[in-house]
Amino acid sequence: MGKYLKQAREKKSYTLEDMADLTNIEIKYLQALESEEYDLLPSPFYARVFMKTYAKYLNLNVTSVMQLFDISQKTEHSPAPKPKTEAVELPKRSPAQKKKVSSLWLIVAIILIMGMVYMLFQ
């Protein structure tokens, strides 16, 4: 994509300085577009805006340029495959363990109620 932009600019005998004046895009960002170093641009949003503006001022088919740019970005930033995870089965409680837990909660609840009743009648 970047070589295509550079060739189009050079074919029209424009320098980067000329394009910077025409597009109001800093030279360093135009160079980043031509060298496909999109990480040097402020953000992906600006990369799209700069690409569209640059293509427009070079009298290129903006729609085609943006489609090619989007395709190049999707392949460059395609997410890595997620690692496979296995389900881990937690140990199940036996009925006796469940009964112990239930009894414990019952005892705690009784103690709390007794404490509240005690506080009420003092």
Coordinates of C-alpha atoms in Angstrom, one line a residue:
M1 CA 0.0 0.0 0.0
G2 CA 2.8 2.4 1.0
K3 CA 4.8 1.8 -2.2
Y4 CA 1.6 2.5 -4.2
L5 CA 1.1 5.9 -2.5
K6 CA 4.8 6.8 -3.0
Q7 CA 4.7 5.8 -6.7
A8 CA 1.5 7.9 -7.2
R9 CA 3.1 10.9 -5.5
E10 CA 6.3 10.6 -7.5
K11 CA 4.4 10.1 -10.7
K12 CA 2.8 13.5 -10.1
S13 CA 6.2 15.0 -9.3
Y14 CA 5.1 15.9 -5.7
T15 CA 7.6 16.0 -2.9
L16 CA 6.6 15.1 0.7
E17 CA 6.8 18.8 1.5
D18 CA 4.3 19.5 -1.3
M19 CA 1.9 16.9 0.0
A20 CA 2.3 18.1 3.6
D21 CA 1.3 21.6 2.4
L22 CA -1.7 20.3 0.4
T23 CA -3.1 17.8 2.9
N24 CA -2.1 19.6 6.2
I25 CA -0.6 16.2 7.3
E26 CA 2.9 16.3 8.9
I27 CA 5.7 14.9 6.8
K28 CA 6.6 12.3 9.4
Y29 CA 3.0 10.9 9.1
L30 CA 3.1 10.9 5.3
Q31 CA 6.5 9.0 5.5
A32 CA 4.8 6.6 8.0
L33 CA 2.0 5.9 5.4
E34 CA 4.5 5.4 2.6
S35 CA 6.6 3.1 4.7
E36 CA 3.6 1.3 6.1
E37 CA 4.7 2.1 9.7
Y38 CA 1.2 2.7 10.9
D39 CA 2.3 2.3 14.5
L40 CA 4.1 5.7 14.1
L41 CA 0.7 7.4 13.5
P42 CA -1.2 8.9 16.5
S43 CA -4.0 6.2 16.4
P44 CA -5.8 3.8 14.1
F45 CA -8.5 6.5 13.6
Y46 CA -5.9 9.0 12.3
A47 CA -4.3 6.3 10.2
R48 CA -7.6 6.0 8.3
V49 CA -8.2 9.7 8.1
F50 CA -4.6 10.4 6.8
M51 CA -4.8 7.5 4.3
K52 CA -8.1 8.8 3.0
T53 CA -6.9 12.4 2.7
Y54 CA -3.6 11.3 1.1
A55 CA -5.4 9.2 -1.5
K56 CA -7.8 12.0 -2.3
Y57 CA -5.1 14.5 -2.9
L58 CA -3.2 12.0 -5.1
N59 CA -6.5 11.6 -7.2
L60 CA -6.6 7.9 -6.4
N61 CA -9.8 5.9 -6.0
V62 CA -10.4 6.5 -2.3
T63 CA -12.8 3.6 -1.9
S64 CA -10.3 1.1 -3.3
V65 CA -7.4 2.5 -1.3
M66 CA -9.4 2.3 1.9
Q67 CA -10.5 -1.2 1.2
L68 CA -6.9 -2.3 0.6
F69 CA -5.9 -0.4 3.7
D70 CA -8.6 -2.1 5.8
I71 CA -7.6 -5.5 4.5
S72 CA -4.0 -4.9 5.3
Q73 CA -4.9 -3.8 8.9
K74 CA -7.1 -6.9 9.5
T75 CA -4.4 -9.3 8.5
E76 CA -1.8 -7.4 10.5
H77 CA -3.9 -7.2 13.6
S78 CA -5.7 -10.5 13.4
P79 CA -6.1 -11.9 16.9
A80 CA -3.9 -14.8 17.9
P81 CA -5.8 -18.1 18.3
K82 CA -7.0 -18.5 21.9
P83 CA -5.3 -21.3 23.8
K84 CA -7.5 -24.3 24.5
T85 CA -8.6 -24.6 28.1
E86 CA -9.8 -27.7 29.7
A87 CA -12.7 -27.7 32.2
V88 CA -11.6 -28.5 35.7
E89 CA -14.1 -30.4 37.7
L90 CA -14.4 -29.2 41.3
P91 CA -14.7 -31.9 43.9
K92 CA -18.3 -32.5 44.9
R93 CA -19.3 -32.3 48.5
S94 CA -20.7 -35.5 50.1
P95 CA -24.1 -35.3 51.8
A96 CA -22.3 -35.5 55.1
Q97 CA -20.2 -32.4 54.2
K98 CA -23.3 -30.5 53.0
K99 CA -25.0 -31.3 56.3
K100 CA -22.0 -30.0 58.3
V101 CA -22.0 -26.7 56.3
S102 CA -25.8 -26.3 56.8
S103 CA -25.4 -27.0 60.5
L104 CA -22.7 -24.4 60.7
W105 CA -24.8 -21.7 59.0
L106 CA -27.7 -22.6 61.3
I107 CA -25.5 -22.1 64.4
V108 CA -24.2 -18.8 63.1
A109 CA -27.7 -17.6 62.4
I110 CA -28.9 -18.6 65.9
I111 CA -26.0 -16.8 67.6
L112 CA -26.7 -13.6 65.6
I113 CA -30.4 -13.7 66.5
M114 CA -29.6 -14.3 70.1
G115 CA -27.2 -11.4 70.0
M116 CA -29.8 -9.1 68.5
V117 CA -32.4 -10.1 71.1
Y118 CA -29.9 -9.5 73.9
M119 CA -29.1 -6.0 72.5
L120 CA -32.8 -5.2 72.2
F121 CA -33.7 -6.0 75.8
Q122 CA -30.8 -4.1 77.4

